[in-house]
PDB file of C-alpha atoms in Angstrom:
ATOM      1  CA  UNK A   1      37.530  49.797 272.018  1.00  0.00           C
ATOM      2  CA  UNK A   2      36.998  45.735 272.635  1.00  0.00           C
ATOM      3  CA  UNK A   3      33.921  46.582 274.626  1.00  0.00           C
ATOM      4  CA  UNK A   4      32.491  48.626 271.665  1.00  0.00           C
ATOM      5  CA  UNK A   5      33.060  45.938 269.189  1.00  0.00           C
ATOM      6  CA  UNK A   6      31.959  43.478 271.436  1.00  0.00           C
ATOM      7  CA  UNK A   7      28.408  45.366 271.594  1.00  0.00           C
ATOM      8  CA  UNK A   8      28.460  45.816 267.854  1.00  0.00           C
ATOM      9  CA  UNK A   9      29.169  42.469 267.485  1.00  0.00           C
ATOM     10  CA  UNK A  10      25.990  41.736 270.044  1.00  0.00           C
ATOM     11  CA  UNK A  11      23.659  43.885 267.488  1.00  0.00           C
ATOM     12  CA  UNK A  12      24.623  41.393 264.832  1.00  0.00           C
ATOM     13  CA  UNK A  13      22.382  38.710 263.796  1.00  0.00           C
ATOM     14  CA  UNK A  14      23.793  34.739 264.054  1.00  0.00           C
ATOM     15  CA  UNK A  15      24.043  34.263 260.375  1.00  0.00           C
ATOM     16  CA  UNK A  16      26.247  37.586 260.625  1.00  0.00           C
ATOM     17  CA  UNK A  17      28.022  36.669 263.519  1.00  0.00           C
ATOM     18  CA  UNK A  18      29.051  33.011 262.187  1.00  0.00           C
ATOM     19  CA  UNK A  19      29.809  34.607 258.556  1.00  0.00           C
ATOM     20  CA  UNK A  20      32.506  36.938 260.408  1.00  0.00           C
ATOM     21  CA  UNK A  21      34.146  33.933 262.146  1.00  0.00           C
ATOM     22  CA  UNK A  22      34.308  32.008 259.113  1.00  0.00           C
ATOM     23  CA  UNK A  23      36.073  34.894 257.707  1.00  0.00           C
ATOM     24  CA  UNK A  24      38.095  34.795 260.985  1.00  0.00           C
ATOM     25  CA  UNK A  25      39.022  31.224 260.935  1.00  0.00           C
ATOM     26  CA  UNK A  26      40.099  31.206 257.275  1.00  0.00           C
ATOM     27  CA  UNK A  27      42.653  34.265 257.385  1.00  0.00           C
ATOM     28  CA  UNK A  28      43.874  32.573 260.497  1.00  0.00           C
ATOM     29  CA  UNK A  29      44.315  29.403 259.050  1.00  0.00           C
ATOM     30  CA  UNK A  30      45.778  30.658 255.988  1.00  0.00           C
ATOM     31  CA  UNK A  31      48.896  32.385 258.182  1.00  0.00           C
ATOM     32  CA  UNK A  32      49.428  29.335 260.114  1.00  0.00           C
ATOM     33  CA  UNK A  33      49.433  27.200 256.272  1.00  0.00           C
ATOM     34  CA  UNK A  34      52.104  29.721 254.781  1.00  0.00           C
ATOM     35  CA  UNK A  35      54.369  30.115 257.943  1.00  0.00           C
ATOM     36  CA  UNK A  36      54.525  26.133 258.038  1.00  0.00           C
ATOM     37  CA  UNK A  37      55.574  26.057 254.278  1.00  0.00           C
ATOM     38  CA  UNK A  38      58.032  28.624 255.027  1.00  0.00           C
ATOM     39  CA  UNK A  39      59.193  26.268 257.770  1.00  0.00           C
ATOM     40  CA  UNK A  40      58.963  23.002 255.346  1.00  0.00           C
ATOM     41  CA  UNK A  41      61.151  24.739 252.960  1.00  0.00           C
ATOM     42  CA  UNK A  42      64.069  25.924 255.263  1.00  0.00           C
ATOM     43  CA  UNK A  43      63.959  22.380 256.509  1.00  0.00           C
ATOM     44  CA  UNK A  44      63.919  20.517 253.062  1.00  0.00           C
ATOM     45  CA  UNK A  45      66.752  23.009 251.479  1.00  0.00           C
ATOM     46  CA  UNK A  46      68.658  24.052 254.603  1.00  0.00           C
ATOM     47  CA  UNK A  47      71.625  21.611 253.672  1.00  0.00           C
ATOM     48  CA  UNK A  48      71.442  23.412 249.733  1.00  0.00           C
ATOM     49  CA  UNK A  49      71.641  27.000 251.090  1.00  0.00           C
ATOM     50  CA  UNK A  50      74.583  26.578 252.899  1.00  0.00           C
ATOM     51  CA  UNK A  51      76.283  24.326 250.552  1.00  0.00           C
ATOM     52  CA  UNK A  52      75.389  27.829 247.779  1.00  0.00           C
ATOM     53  CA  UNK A  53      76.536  30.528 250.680  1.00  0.00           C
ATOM     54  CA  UNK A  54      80.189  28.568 251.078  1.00  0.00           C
ATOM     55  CA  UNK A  55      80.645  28.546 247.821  1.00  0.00           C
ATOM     56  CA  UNK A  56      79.461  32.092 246.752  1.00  0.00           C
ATOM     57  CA  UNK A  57      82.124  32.681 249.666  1.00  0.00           C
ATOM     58  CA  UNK A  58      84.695  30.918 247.952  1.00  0.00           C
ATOM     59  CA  UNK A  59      84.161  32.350 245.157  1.00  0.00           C
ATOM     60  CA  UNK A  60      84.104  36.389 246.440  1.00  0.00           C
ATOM     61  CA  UNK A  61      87.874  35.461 248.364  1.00  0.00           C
ATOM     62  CA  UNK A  62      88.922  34.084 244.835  1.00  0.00           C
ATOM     63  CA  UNK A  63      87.500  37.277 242.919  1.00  0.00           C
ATOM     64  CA  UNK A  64      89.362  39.880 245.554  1.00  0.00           C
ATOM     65  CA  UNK A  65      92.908  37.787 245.679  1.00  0.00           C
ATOM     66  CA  UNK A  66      92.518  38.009 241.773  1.00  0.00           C
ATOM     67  CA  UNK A  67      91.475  41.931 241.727  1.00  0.00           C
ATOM     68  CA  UNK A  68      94.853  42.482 244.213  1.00  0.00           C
ATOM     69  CA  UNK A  69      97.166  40.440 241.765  1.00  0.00           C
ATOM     70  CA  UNK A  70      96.132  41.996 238.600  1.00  0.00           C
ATOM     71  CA  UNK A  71      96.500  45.292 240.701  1.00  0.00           C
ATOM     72  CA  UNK A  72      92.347  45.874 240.026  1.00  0.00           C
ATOM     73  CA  UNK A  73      92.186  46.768 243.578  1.00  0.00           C
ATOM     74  CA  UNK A  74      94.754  47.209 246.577  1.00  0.00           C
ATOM     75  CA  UNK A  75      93.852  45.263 249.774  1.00  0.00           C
ATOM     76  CA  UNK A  76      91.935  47.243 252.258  1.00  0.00           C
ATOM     77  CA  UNK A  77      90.221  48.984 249.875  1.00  0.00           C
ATOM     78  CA  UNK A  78      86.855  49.224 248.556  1.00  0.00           C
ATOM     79  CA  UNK A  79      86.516  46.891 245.632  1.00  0.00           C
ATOM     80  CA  UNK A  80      86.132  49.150 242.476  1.00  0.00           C
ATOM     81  CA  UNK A  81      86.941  48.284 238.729  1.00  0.00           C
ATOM     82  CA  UNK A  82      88.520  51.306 237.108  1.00  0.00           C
ATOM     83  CA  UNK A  83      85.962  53.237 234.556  1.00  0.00           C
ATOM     84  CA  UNK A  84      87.687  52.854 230.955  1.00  0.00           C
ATOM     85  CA  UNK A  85      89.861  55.677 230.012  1.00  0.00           C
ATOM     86  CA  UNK A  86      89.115  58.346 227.774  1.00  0.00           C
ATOM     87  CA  UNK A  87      91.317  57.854 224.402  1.00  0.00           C
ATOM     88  CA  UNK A  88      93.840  60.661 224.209  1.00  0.00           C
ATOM     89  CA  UNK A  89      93.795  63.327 221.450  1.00  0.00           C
ATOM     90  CA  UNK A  90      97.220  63.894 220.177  1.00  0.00           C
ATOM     91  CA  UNK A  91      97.912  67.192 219.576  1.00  0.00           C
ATOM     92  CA  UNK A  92      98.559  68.241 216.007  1.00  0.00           C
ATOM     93  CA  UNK A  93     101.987  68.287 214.959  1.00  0.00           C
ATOM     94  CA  UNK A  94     103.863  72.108 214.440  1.00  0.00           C
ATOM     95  CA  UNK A  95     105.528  71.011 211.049  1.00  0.00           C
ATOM     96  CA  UNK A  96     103.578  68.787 208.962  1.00  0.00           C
ATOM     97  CA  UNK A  97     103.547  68.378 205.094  1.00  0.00           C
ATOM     98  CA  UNK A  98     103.297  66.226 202.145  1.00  0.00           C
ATOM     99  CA  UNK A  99     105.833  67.189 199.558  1.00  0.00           C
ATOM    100  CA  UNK A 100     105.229  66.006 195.847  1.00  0.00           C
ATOM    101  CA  UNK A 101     108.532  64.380 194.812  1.00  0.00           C
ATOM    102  CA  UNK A 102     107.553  63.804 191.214  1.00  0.00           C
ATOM    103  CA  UNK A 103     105.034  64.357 188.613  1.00  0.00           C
ATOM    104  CA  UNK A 104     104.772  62.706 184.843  1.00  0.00           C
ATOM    105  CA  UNK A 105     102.595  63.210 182.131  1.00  0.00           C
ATOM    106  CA  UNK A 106     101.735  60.371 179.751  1.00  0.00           C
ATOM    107  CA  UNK A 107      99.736  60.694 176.305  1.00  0.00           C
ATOM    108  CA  UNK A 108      97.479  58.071 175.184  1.00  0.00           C
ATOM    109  CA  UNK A 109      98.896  56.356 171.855  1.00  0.00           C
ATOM    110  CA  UNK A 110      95.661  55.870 170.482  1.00  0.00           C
ATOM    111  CA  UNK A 111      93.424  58.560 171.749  1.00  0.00           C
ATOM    112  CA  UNK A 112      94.440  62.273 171.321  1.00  0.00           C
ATOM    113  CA  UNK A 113      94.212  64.684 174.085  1.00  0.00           C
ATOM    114  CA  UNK A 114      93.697  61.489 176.536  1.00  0.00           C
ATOM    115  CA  UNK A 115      96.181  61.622 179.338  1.00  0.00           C
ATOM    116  CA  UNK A 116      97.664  58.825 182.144  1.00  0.00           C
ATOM    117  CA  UNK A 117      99.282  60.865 184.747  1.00  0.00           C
ATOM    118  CA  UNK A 118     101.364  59.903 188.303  1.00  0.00           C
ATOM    119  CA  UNK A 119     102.612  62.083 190.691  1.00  0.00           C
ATOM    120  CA  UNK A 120     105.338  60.257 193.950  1.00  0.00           C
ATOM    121  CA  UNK A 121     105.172  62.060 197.378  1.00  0.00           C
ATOM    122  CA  UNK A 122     106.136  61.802 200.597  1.00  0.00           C
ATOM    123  CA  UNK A 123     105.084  61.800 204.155  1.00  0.00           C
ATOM    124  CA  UNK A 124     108.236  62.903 206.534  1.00  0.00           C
ATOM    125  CA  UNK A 125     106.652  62.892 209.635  1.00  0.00           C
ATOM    126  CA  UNK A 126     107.391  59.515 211.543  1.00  0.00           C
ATOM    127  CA  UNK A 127     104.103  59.335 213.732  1.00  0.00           C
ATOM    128  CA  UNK A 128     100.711  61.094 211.666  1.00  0.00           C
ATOM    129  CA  UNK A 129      99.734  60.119 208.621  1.00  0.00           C
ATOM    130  CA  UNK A 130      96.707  61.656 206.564  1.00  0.00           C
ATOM    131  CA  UNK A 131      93.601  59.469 206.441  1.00  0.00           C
ATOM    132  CA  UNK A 132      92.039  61.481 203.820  1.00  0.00           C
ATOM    133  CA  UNK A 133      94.471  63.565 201.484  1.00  0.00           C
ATOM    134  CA  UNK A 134      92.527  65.672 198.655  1.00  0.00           C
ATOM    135  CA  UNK A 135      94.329  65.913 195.789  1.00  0.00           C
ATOM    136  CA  UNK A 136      94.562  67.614 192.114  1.00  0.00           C
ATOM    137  CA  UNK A 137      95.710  66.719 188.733  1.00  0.00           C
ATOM    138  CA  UNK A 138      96.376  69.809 186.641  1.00  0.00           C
ATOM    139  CA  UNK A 139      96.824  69.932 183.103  1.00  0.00           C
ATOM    140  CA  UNK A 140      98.045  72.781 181.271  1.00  0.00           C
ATOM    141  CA  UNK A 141      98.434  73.961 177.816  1.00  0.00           C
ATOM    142  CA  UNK A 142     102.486  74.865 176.760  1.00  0.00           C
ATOM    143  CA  UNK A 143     100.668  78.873 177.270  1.00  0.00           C
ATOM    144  CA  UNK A 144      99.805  77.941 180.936  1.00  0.00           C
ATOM    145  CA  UNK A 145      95.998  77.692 180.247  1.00  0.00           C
ATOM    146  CA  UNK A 146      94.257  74.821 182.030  1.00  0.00           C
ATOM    147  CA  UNK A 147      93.449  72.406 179.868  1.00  0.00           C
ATOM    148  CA  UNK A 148      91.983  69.259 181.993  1.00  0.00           C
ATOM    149  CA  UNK A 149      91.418  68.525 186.051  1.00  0.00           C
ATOM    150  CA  UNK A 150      91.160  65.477 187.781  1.00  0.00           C
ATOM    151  CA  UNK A 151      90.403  65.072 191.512  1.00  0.00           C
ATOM    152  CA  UNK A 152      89.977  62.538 193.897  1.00  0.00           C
ATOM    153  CA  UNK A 153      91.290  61.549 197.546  1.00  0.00           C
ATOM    154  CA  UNK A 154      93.554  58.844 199.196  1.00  0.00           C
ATOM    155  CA  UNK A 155      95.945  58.251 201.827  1.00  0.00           C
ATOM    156  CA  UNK A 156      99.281  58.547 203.028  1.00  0.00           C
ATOM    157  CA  UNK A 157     101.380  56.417 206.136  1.00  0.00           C
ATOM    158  CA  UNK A 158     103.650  57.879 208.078  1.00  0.00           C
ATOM    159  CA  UNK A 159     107.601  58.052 206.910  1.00  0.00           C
ATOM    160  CA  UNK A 160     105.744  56.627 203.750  1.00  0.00           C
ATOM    161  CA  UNK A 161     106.844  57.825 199.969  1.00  0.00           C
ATOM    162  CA  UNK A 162     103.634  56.837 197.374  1.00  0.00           C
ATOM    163  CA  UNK A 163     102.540  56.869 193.953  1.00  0.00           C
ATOM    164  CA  UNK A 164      99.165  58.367 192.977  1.00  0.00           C
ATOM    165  CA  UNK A 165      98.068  57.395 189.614  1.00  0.00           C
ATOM    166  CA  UNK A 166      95.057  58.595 187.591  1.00  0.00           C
ATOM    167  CA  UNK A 167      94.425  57.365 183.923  1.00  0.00           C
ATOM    168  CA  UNK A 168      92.566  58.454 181.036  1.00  0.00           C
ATOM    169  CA  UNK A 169      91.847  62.107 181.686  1.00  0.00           C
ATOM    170  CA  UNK A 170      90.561  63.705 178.902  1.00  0.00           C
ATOM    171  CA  UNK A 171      91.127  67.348 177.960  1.00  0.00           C
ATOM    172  CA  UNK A 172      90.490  70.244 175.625  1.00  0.00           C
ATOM    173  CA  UNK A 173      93.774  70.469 173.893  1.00  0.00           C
ATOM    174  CA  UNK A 174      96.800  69.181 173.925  1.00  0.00           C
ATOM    175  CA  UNK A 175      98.345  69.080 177.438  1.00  0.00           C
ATOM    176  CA  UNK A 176     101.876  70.267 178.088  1.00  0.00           C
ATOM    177  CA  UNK A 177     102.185  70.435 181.786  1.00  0.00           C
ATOM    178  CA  UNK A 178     101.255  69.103 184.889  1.00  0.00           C
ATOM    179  CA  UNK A 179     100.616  70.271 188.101  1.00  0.00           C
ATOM    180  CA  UNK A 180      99.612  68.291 191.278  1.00  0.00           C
ATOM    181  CA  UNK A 181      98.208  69.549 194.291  1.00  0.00           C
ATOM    182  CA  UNK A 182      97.984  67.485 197.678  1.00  0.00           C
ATOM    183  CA  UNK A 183      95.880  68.969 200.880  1.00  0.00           C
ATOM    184  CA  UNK A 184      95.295  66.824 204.133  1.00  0.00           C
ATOM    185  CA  UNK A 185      91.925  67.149 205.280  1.00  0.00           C
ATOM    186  CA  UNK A 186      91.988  64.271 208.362  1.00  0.00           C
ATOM    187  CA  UNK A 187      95.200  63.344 210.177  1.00  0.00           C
ATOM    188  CA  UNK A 188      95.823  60.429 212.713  1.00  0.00           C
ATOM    189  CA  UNK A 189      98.654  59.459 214.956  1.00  0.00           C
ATOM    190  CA  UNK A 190     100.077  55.870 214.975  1.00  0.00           C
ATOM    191  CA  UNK A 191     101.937  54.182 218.087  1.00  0.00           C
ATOM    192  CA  UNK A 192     104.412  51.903 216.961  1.00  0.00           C
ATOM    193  CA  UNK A 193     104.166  51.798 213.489  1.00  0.00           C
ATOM    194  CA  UNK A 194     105.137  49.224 211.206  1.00  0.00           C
ATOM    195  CA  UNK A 195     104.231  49.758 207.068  1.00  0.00           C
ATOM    196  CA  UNK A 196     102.814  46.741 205.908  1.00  0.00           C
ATOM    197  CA  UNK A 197     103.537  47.528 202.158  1.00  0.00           C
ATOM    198  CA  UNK A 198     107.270  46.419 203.704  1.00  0.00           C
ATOM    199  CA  UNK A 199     105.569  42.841 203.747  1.00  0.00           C
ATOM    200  CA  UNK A 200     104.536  42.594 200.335  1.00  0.00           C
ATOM    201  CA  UNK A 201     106.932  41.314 198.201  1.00  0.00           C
ATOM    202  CA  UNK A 202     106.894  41.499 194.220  1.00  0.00           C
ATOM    203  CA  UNK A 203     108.563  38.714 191.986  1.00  0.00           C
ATOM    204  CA  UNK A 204     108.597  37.833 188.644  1.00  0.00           C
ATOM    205  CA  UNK A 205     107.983  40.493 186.843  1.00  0.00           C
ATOM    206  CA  UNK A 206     107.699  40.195 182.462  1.00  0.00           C
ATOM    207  CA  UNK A 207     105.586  42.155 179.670  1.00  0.00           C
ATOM    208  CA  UNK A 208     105.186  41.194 176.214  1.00  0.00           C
ATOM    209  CA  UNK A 209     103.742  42.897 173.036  1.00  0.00           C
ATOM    210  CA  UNK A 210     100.834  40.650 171.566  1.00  0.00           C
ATOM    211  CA  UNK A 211      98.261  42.061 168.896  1.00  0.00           C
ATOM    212  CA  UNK A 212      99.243  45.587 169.272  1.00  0.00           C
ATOM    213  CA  UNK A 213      98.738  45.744 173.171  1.00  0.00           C
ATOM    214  CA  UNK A 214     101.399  45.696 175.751  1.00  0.00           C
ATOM    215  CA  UNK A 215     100.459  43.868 179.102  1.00  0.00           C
ATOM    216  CA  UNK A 216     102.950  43.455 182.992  1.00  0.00           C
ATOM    217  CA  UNK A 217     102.683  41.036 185.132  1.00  0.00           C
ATOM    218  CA  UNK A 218     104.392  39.767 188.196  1.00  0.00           C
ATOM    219  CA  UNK A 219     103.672  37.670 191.422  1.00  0.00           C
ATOM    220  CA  UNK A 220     102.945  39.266 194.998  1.00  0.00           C
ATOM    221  CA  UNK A 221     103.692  37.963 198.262  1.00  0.00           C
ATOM    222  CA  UNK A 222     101.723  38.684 201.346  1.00  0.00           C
ATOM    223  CA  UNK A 223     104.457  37.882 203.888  1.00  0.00           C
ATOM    224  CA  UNK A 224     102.206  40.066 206.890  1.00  0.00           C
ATOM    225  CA  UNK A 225     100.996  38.569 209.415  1.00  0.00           C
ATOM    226  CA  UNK A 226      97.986  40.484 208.228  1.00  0.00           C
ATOM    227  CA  UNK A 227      95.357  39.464 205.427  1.00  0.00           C
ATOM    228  CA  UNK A 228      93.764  42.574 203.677  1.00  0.00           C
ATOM    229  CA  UNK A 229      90.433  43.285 202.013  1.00  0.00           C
ATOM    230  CA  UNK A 230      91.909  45.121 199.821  1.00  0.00           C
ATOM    231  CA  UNK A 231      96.242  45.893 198.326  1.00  0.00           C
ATOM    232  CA  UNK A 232      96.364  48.468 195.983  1.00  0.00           C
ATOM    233  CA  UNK A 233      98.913  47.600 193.293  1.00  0.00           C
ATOM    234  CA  UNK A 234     100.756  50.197 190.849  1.00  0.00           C
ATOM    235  CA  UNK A 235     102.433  49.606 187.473  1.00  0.00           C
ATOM    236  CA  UNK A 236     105.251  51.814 186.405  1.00  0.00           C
ATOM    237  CA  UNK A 237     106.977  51.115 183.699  1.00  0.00           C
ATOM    238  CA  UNK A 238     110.702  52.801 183.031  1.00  0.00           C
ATOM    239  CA  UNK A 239     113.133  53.289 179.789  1.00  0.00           C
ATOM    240  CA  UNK A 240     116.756  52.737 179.344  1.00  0.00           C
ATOM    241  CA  UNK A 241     117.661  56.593 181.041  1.00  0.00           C
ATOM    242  CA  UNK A 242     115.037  55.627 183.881  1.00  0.00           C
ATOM    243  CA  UNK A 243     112.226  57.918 182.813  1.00  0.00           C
ATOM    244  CA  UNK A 244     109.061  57.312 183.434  1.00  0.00           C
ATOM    245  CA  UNK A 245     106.839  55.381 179.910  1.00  0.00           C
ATOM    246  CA  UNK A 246     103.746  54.148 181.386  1.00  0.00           C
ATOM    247  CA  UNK A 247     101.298  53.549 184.150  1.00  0.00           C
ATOM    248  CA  UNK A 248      98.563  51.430 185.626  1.00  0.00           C
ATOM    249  CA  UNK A 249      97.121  49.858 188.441  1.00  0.00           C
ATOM    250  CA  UNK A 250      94.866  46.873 189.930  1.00  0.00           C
ATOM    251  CA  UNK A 251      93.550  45.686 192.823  1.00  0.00           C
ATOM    252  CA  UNK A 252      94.128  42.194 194.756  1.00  0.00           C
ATOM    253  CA  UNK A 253      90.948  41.972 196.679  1.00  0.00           C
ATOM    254  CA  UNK A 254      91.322  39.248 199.886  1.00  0.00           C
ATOM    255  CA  UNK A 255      94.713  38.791 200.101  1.00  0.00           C
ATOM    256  CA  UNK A 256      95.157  36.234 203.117  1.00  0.00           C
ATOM    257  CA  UNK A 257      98.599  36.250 205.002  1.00  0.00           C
ATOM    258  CA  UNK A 258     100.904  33.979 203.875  1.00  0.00           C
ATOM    259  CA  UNK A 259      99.399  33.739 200.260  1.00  0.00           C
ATOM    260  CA  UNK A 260     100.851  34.655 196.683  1.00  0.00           C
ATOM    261  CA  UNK A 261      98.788  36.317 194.065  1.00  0.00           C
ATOM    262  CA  UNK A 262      99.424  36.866 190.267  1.00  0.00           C
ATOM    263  CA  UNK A 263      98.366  40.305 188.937  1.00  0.00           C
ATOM    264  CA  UNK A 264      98.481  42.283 185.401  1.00  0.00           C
ATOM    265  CA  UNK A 265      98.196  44.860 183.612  1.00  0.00           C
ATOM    266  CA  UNK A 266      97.149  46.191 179.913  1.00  0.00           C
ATOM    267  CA  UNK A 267      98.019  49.274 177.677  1.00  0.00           C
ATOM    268  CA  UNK A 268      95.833  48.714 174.621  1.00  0.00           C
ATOM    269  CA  UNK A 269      98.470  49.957 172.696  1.00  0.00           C
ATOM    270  CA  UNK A 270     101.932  49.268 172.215  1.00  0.00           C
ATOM    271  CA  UNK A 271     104.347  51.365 174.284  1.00  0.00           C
ATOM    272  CA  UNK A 272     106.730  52.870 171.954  1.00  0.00           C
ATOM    273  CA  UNK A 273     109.836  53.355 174.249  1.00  0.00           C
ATOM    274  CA  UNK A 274     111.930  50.200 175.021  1.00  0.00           C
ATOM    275  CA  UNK A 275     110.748  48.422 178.461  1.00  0.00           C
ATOM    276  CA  UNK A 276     113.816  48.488 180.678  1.00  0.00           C
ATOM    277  CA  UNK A 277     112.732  48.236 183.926  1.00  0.00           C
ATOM    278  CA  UNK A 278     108.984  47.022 185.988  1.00  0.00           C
ATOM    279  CA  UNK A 279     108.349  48.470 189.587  1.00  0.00           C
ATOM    280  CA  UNK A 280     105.191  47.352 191.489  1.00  0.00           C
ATOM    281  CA  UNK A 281     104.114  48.980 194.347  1.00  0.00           C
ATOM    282  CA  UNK A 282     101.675  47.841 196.883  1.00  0.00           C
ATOM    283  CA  UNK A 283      99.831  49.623 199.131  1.00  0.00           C
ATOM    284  CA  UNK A 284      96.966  49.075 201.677  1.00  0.00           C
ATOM    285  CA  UNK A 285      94.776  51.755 203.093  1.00  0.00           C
ATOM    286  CA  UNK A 286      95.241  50.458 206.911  1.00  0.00           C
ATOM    287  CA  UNK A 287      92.492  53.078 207.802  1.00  0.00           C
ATOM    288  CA  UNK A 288      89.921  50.881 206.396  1.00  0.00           C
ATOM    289  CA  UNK A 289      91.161  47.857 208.342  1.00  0.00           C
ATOM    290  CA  UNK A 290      89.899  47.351 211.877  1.00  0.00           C
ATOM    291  CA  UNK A 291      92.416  44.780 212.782  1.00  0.00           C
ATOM    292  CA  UNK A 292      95.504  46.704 211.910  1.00  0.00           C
ATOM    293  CA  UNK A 293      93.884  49.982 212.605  1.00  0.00           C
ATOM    294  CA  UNK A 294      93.312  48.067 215.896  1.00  0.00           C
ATOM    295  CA  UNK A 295      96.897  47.681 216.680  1.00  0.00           C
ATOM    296  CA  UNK A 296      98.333  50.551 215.616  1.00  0.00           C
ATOM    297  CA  UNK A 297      95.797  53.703 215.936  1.00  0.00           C
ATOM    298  CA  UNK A 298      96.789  56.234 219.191  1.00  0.00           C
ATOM    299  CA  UNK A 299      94.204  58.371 219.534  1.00  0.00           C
ATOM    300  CA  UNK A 300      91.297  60.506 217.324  1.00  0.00           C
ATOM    301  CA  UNK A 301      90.967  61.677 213.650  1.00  0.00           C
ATOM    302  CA  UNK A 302      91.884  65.289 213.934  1.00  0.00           C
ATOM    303  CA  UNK A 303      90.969  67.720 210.775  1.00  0.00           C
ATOM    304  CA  UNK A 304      93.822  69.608 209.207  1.00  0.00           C
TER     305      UNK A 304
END
């Protein structure tokens, strides 16, 4: 093969021949430029590199003694960060139910066949509650005929005992009876639990009768640790023989931990039973808050 190039090279002209050598020279001259650079470099930096390989060093023993200590890894084996967990499902509990404790019917003053109605129950199970809870006001005539409906959907804690309250529900006739109907429809487990409505405190509470209205009010305390977007609060108003005269409800929106809030409420008419006792209650929906839910949630929403 060199003898055949070498005779090609003979057929070339000069100009040819020197235009291949320049070629030559160049290429050659470029390998010797970038293997001195690379020699330059190592030179210049060689003091850097090994300053950066003792410490990346240091730094790899430091990682591995702190894998072994926080148990990440045992020693003599491959270092490997465990893959995160799947959550666990709980499983559904075998006896789970929301009983109705209470129901009361309450006719407007001023408008006929308007109704304010409340119905108390309870959650016995220590560990689920119900994230969403469908539920049904039914109002009857004194025959049994429906008269008036009212739906809507809230919540219920575990071990918890709540009011639901809807007002103003109009209706055909005159109402007689009511009926209320509560169905789960999402369920959750809690680890832990700890109510927060055991943290809000209620003080102070008055009404008074001024230009044929009657209107509550009281302080609340938010002694939680918690603040919430949102605490539901309930009116419920009781005579002399502790039955049940009127209803209502407002909202304290932002209610930092620590703080005290001052909330009413108004009947624009006069309650005609004598006020003997106030009860607030306070509630907050803890599955719409991601710091509590945070703390507290085990687990998935199941469906009921």
């Amino acid at each position: 093969m060199p003898n055949q190039n070498r005779k090609q090279n003979q057929n070339l002209s000069p100009q040819e021949q020197r235009r291949l050598l320049k070629e030559y020279e160049k290429k050659k001259f470029a390998e010797i430029e970038k293997e001195t650079r690379r020699e330059i470099f190592a030179e210049k930096y060689k003091d850097k590199i090994f300053k950066w390989t003792k410490w990346g060093c240091v730094i790899l023993i430091f990682i591995i003694v702190f894998a072994v200590a926080m148990n990440i890894i045992v020693p003599g084996s491959i270092i490997k960060f465990p893959s995160p967990q799947p959550t666990p499902t709980p499983e559904k509990p075998k006896e789970f139910r929301i009983e109705t404790e209470e129901v009361k019917l309450l006719s407007d003053l001023k408008k006929e066949n308007v109704y304010d109605v409340i119905a108390r129950i309870k959650n016995y199970d220590p560990d689920f509650g119900v994230s969403k809870l469908n539920y049904k006001f039914i109002l009857k005539d004194f025959l049994g005929n429906v008269v008036g409906e009212q739906k809507g959907q809230s919540y219920i804690l575990p071990q918890q005992s709540r009011y639901i309250i809807e007002l103003g529900i109009a209706t055909d006739r005159r109402a007689e009876v009511l009926e209320f109907e509560a169905k789960p429809e999402e369920i959750q487990k809690f680890k832990e639990f700890e109510n927060p409505q055991g943290q809000i405190k209620i003080s102070g509470q008055n009404f008074s009768i001024l230009d044929d209205k009657t209107k509550v009010w009281a302080d609340v305390h938010n002694e939680s640790i918690f603040g919430f977007g949102k605490t539901e609060i309930d009116f419920i108003l009781y005579d002399n023989e502790n039955n049940i005269i009127g209803v209502n409800y407002t909202n304290i929106n932002d209610f930092a931990a620590g703080t005290k809030r001052y909330v009413s409420a108004l009947w624009d008419y006069v309650i005609k039973d004598q006020i003997n006792r106030i009860e607030l209650e306070a509630n907050v929906n803890v599955y719409e808050s991601g710091a509590f839910m945070g703390q507290y949630r085990e687990g998935q929403v199941l469906e009921y």
